[in-house]
């Protein structure tokens, strides 16, 4: 009878220990899932921000391409017969530069 009582106590302690370990494991899994969700949200925000920046830069590139195309129509450097020379004439260069 004494041995059965000790065995019962051991079973109860083992069950309690197992229950606590299972709780700890579930809590750890929940924390890991929460952390992954936070990381996901952060990356989604960063992705949205980067897409917005790509859009702005694409618009700026289109605008600058148009400005360049308009400038090429009037640029004396492009119409000069010497435009293949590596050093352009200083007076032609300054006429293209903003004042």
Short mmCIF file of N, CA and C in Angstrom, two decimals:
data_model
loop_
_atom_site.label_atom_id
_atom_site.label_comp_id
_atom_site.label_asym_id
_atom_site.label_seq_id
_atom_site.Cartn_x
_atom_site.Cartn_y
_atom_site.Cartn_z
N UNK A 1 0.84 -1.20 0.00
CA UNK A 1 0.00 0.00 0.00
C UNK A 1 0.87 1.24 0.00
N UNK A 2 1.97 1.22 0.77
CA UNK A 2 2.88 2.36 0.85
C UNK A 2 3.52 2.63 -0.50
N UNK A 3 3.90 1.56 -1.19
CA UNK A 3 4.54 1.72 -2.51
C UNK A 3 3.54 2.29 -3.51
N UNK A 4 2.31 1.88 -3.46
CA UNK A 4 1.28 2.39 -4.36
C UNK A 4 1.06 3.88 -4.12
N UNK A 5 1.07 4.29 -2.88
CA UNK A 5 0.91 5.71 -2.53
C UNK A 5 2.08 6.54 -3.10
N UNK A 6 3.31 6.03 -2.98
CA UNK A 6 4.49 6.72 -3.53
C UNK A 6 4.42 6.78 -5.05
N UNK A 7 3.96 5.69 -5.66
CA UNK A 7 3.83 5.66 -7.12
C UNK A 7 2.78 6.69 -7.57
N UNK A 8 1.68 6.77 -6.82
CA UNK A 8 0.65 7.76 -7.14
C UNK A 8 1.20 9.18 -7.03
N UNK A 9 1.96 9.43 -5.98
CA UNK A 9 2.57 10.76 -5.80
C UNK A 9 3.51 11.08 -6.96
N UNK A 10 4.30 10.09 -7.35
CA UNK A 10 5.23 10.27 -8.46
C UNK A 10 4.47 10.58 -9.76
N UNK A 11 3.36 9.85 -9.98
CA UNK A 11 2.55 10.08 -11.17
C UNK A 11 1.96 11.49 -11.17
N UNK A 12 1.49 11.91 -10.02
CA UNK A 12 0.91 13.25 -9.90
C UNK A 12 1.97 14.32 -10.18
N UNK A 13 3.15 14.15 -9.56
CA UNK A 13 4.24 15.11 -9.79
C UNK A 13 4.66 15.14 -11.26
N UNK A 14 4.76 13.94 -11.86
CA UNK A 14 5.16 13.84 -13.26
C UNK A 14 4.11 14.50 -14.16
N UNK A 15 2.81 14.24 -13.85
CA UNK A 15 1.74 14.87 -14.64
C UNK A 15 1.77 16.39 -14.51
N UNK A 16 1.99 16.88 -13.30
CA UNK A 16 2.06 18.34 -13.06
C UNK A 16 3.26 18.93 -13.81
N UNK A 17 4.38 18.24 -13.72
CA UNK A 17 5.58 18.71 -14.42
C UNK A 17 5.35 18.73 -15.94
N UNK A 18 4.71 17.71 -16.43
CA UNK A 18 4.40 17.62 -17.86
C UNK A 18 3.44 18.74 -18.27
N UNK A 19 2.42 19.00 -17.43
CA UNK A 19 1.44 20.06 -17.71
C UNK A 19 2.13 21.42 -17.79
N UNK A 20 3.02 21.69 -16.84
CA UNK A 20 3.75 22.96 -16.82
C UNK A 20 4.64 23.08 -18.06
N UNK A 21 5.31 21.98 -18.42
CA UNK A 21 6.18 21.98 -19.61
C UNK A 21 5.35 22.23 -20.87
N UNK A 22 4.17 21.63 -20.95
CA UNK A 22 3.29 21.82 -22.12
C UNK A 22 2.83 23.28 -22.19
N UNK A 23 2.47 23.86 -21.04
CA UNK A 23 2.06 25.29 -21.00
C UNK A 23 3.20 26.17 -21.49
N UNK A 24 4.39 25.88 -20.99
CA UNK A 24 5.57 26.66 -21.38
C UNK A 24 5.81 26.56 -22.88
N UNK A 25 5.67 25.34 -23.42
CA UNK A 25 5.88 25.12 -24.84
C UNK A 25 4.83 25.88 -25.67
N UNK A 26 3.57 25.80 -25.25
CA UNK A 26 2.51 26.53 -25.98
C UNK A 26 2.74 28.03 -25.92
N UNK A 27 3.15 28.54 -24.77
CA UNK A 27 3.42 29.97 -24.63
C UNK A 27 4.57 30.39 -25.55
N UNK A 28 5.60 29.56 -25.60
CA UNK A 28 6.75 29.85 -26.45
C UNK A 28 6.34 29.87 -27.93
N UNK A 29 5.50 28.92 -28.35
CA UNK A 29 5.00 28.89 -29.72
C UNK A 29 4.18 30.14 -30.04
N UNK A 30 3.34 30.54 -29.09
CA UNK A 30 2.51 31.73 -29.28
C UNK A 30 3.39 32.98 -29.42
N UNK A 31 4.41 33.08 -28.57
CA UNK A 31 5.32 34.23 -28.66
C UNK A 31 6.05 34.25 -29.99
N UNK A 32 6.47 33.08 -30.46
CA UNK A 32 7.16 32.99 -31.74
C UNK A 32 6.24 33.41 -32.88
N UNK A 33 4.99 32.96 -32.83
CA UNK A 33 4.01 33.33 -33.86
C UNK A 33 3.75 34.84 -33.82
N UNK A 34 3.64 35.41 -32.62
CA UNK A 34 3.42 36.86 -32.48
C UNK A 34 4.60 37.64 -33.06
N UNK A 35 5.80 37.16 -32.77
CA UNK A 35 7.00 37.83 -33.28
C UNK A 35 7.04 37.77 -34.81
N UNK A 36 6.71 36.62 -35.38
CA UNK A 36 6.68 36.47 -36.84
C UNK A 36 5.62 37.38 -37.45
N UNK A 37 4.48 37.51 -36.78
CA UNK A 37 3.42 38.37 -37.29
C UNK A 37 3.87 39.84 -37.28
N UNK A 38 4.52 40.25 -36.20
CA UNK A 38 5.04 41.62 -36.13
C UNK A 38 6.07 41.87 -37.23
N UNK A 39 6.95 40.91 -37.44
CA UNK A 39 7.96 41.03 -38.49
C UNK A 39 7.30 41.13 -39.87
N UNK A 40 6.27 40.31 -40.08
CA UNK A 40 5.51 40.35 -41.32
C UNK A 40 4.90 41.73 -41.54
N UNK A 41 4.25 42.27 -40.52
CA UNK A 41 3.62 43.60 -40.62
C UNK A 41 4.66 44.66 -40.95
N UNK A 42 5.80 44.58 -40.29
CA UNK A 42 6.88 45.55 -40.52
C UNK A 42 7.38 45.47 -41.96
N UNK A 43 7.57 44.25 -42.45
CA UNK A 43 8.05 44.06 -43.83
C UNK A 43 7.01 44.52 -44.84
N UNK A 44 5.74 44.32 -44.54
CA UNK A 44 4.67 44.79 -45.42
C UNK A 44 4.70 46.31 -45.52
N UNK A 45 4.87 46.98 -44.38
CA UNK A 45 4.95 48.45 -44.37
C UNK A 45 6.16 48.92 -45.17
N UNK A 46 7.29 48.26 -44.95
CA UNK A 46 8.51 48.64 -45.68
C UNK A 46 8.31 48.43 -47.18
N UNK A 47 7.69 47.33 -47.56
CA UNK A 47 7.42 47.02 -48.96
C UNK A 47 6.54 48.10 -49.58
N UNK A 48 5.48 48.49 -48.88
CA UNK A 48 4.58 49.53 -49.36
C UNK A 48 5.34 50.85 -49.55
N UNK A 49 6.17 51.17 -48.58
CA UNK A 49 6.96 52.40 -48.64
C UNK A 49 7.92 52.38 -49.83
N UNK A 50 8.57 51.24 -50.03
CA UNK A 50 9.51 51.12 -51.15
C UNK A 50 8.79 51.19 -52.50
N UNK A 51 7.59 50.60 -52.59
CA UNK A 51 6.83 50.69 -53.83
C UNK A 51 6.44 52.14 -54.11
N UNK A 52 6.07 52.87 -53.05
CA UNK A 52 5.74 54.29 -53.20
C UNK A 52 6.97 55.07 -53.70
N UNK A 53 8.14 54.76 -53.12
CA UNK A 53 9.37 55.43 -53.54
C UNK A 53 9.70 55.10 -54.99
N UNK A 54 9.51 53.85 -55.40
CA UNK A 54 9.74 53.45 -56.80
C UNK A 54 8.84 54.27 -57.72
N UNK A 55 7.58 54.43 -57.32
CA UNK A 55 6.65 55.22 -58.12
C UNK A 55 7.11 56.66 -58.27
N UNK A 56 7.54 57.26 -57.16
CA UNK A 56 8.02 58.65 -57.21
C UNK A 56 9.26 58.77 -58.10
N UNK A 57 10.20 57.83 -57.94
CA UNK A 57 11.43 57.87 -58.73
C UNK A 57 11.14 57.63 -60.21
N UNK A 58 10.19 56.77 -60.50
CA UNK A 58 9.80 56.52 -61.89
C UNK A 58 9.21 57.78 -62.51
N UNK A 59 8.34 58.46 -61.75
CA UNK A 59 7.76 59.73 -62.23
C UNK A 59 8.85 60.77 -62.46
N UNK A 60 9.80 60.85 -61.52
CA UNK A 60 10.90 61.81 -61.66
C UNK A 60 11.74 61.48 -62.90
N UNK A 61 12.01 60.19 -63.12
CA UNK A 61 12.79 59.78 -64.28
C UNK A 61 12.07 60.17 -65.58
N UNK A 62 10.75 59.96 -65.63
CA UNK A 62 9.98 60.32 -66.81
C UNK A 62 10.06 61.83 -67.06
N UNK A 63 9.90 62.60 -65.96
CA UNK A 63 9.97 64.05 -66.08
C UNK A 63 11.35 64.50 -66.58
N UNK A 64 12.40 63.95 -65.99
CA UNK A 64 13.76 64.34 -66.40
C UNK A 64 14.06 63.90 -67.83
N UNK A 65 13.52 62.77 -68.24
CA UNK A 65 13.70 62.34 -69.63
C UNK A 65 13.04 63.32 -70.59
N UNK A 66 11.86 63.80 -70.22
CA UNK A 66 11.16 64.80 -71.04
C UNK A 66 11.96 66.10 -71.10
N UNK A 67 12.47 66.52 -69.94
CA UNK A 67 13.29 67.75 -69.89
C UNK A 67 14.51 67.59 -70.78
N UNK A 68 15.16 66.44 -70.70
CA UNK A 68 16.34 66.18 -71.52
C UNK A 68 15.98 66.18 -73.00
N UNK A 69 14.87 65.54 -73.35
CA UNK A 69 14.43 65.48 -74.74
C UNK A 69 14.17 66.90 -75.28
N UNK A 70 13.51 67.72 -74.45
CA UNK A 70 13.25 69.11 -74.85
C UNK A 70 14.56 69.88 -75.00
N UNK A 71 15.49 69.63 -74.09
CA UNK A 71 16.77 70.33 -74.13
C UNK A 71 17.59 69.93 -75.36
N UNK A 72 17.53 68.65 -75.70
CA UNK A 72 18.31 68.17 -76.85
C UNK A 72 17.90 68.89 -78.14
N UNK A 73 16.66 69.32 -78.23
CA UNK A 73 16.18 70.01 -79.42
C UNK A 73 16.88 71.36 -79.62
N UNK A 74 17.27 71.99 -78.52
CA UNK A 74 17.86 73.34 -78.61
C UNK A 74 19.33 73.40 -78.23
N UNK A 75 19.92 72.30 -77.85
CA UNK A 75 21.29 72.29 -77.34
C UNK A 75 22.30 72.50 -78.47
N UNK A 76 23.11 73.56 -78.38
CA UNK A 76 24.12 73.81 -79.42
C UNK A 76 25.20 72.72 -79.47
N UNK A 77 25.44 72.07 -78.38
CA UNK A 77 26.47 71.00 -78.38
C UNK A 77 26.06 69.86 -79.30
N UNK A 78 24.78 69.57 -79.39
CA UNK A 78 24.30 68.48 -80.22
C UNK A 78 24.27 68.86 -81.69
N UNK A 79 24.21 70.17 -81.99
CA UNK A 79 24.13 70.63 -83.37
C UNK A 79 25.49 71.06 -83.91
N UNK A 80 26.47 71.08 -83.06
CA UNK A 80 27.81 71.53 -83.44
C UNK A 80 28.48 70.47 -84.32
N UNK A 81 29.19 70.92 -85.35
CA UNK A 81 29.90 69.97 -86.21
C UNK A 81 31.09 69.35 -85.48
N UNK A 82 31.48 69.95 -84.38
CA UNK A 82 32.62 69.45 -83.60
C UNK A 82 32.15 68.58 -82.43
N UNK A 83 30.92 68.09 -82.45
CA UNK A 83 30.40 67.41 -81.26
C UNK A 83 31.07 66.05 -80.99
N UNK A 84 31.91 65.60 -81.89
CA UNK A 84 32.62 64.34 -81.63
C UNK A 84 33.97 64.57 -80.95
N UNK A 85 34.34 65.83 -80.79
CA UNK A 85 35.58 66.16 -80.10
C UNK A 85 35.36 65.92 -78.61
N UNK A 86 36.39 65.37 -77.94
CA UNK A 86 36.21 65.00 -76.54
C UNK A 86 36.04 66.21 -75.63
N UNK A 87 36.59 67.37 -75.99
CA UNK A 87 36.45 68.56 -75.16
C UNK A 87 35.61 69.57 -75.92
N UNK A 88 34.38 69.82 -75.50
CA UNK A 88 33.53 70.77 -76.21
C UNK A 88 34.02 72.21 -76.01
N UNK A 89 33.58 73.07 -76.90
CA UNK A 89 33.93 74.48 -76.77
C UNK A 89 33.30 75.03 -75.49
N UNK A 90 34.05 75.80 -74.72
CA UNK A 90 33.52 76.33 -73.45
C UNK A 90 32.31 77.24 -73.66
N UNK A 91 32.31 78.06 -74.73
CA UNK A 91 31.19 78.97 -74.94
C UNK A 91 29.91 78.20 -75.28
N UNK A 92 30.02 77.09 -76.01
CA UNK A 92 28.85 76.28 -76.33
C UNK A 92 28.33 75.59 -75.08
N UNK A 93 29.24 75.14 -74.23
CA UNK A 93 28.86 74.46 -73.01
C UNK A 93 28.12 75.40 -72.07
N UNK A 94 28.62 76.59 -71.92
CA UNK A 94 27.98 77.53 -70.99
C UNK A 94 26.61 77.96 -71.45
N UNK A 95 26.38 77.94 -72.77
CA UNK A 95 25.06 78.35 -73.26
C UNK A 95 24.02 77.29 -72.92
N UNK A 96 24.44 76.05 -72.62
CA UNK A 96 23.50 75.00 -72.26
C UNK A 96 23.23 74.96 -70.76
N UNK A 97 24.13 75.53 -70.00
CA UNK A 97 24.02 75.45 -68.56
C UNK A 97 22.98 76.45 -68.04
N UNK A 98 22.27 76.10 -66.97
CA UNK A 98 21.30 77.06 -66.41
C UNK A 98 22.03 78.26 -65.82
N UNK A 99 21.40 79.39 -65.89
CA UNK A 99 22.02 80.63 -65.39
C UNK A 99 21.53 80.95 -64.01
#
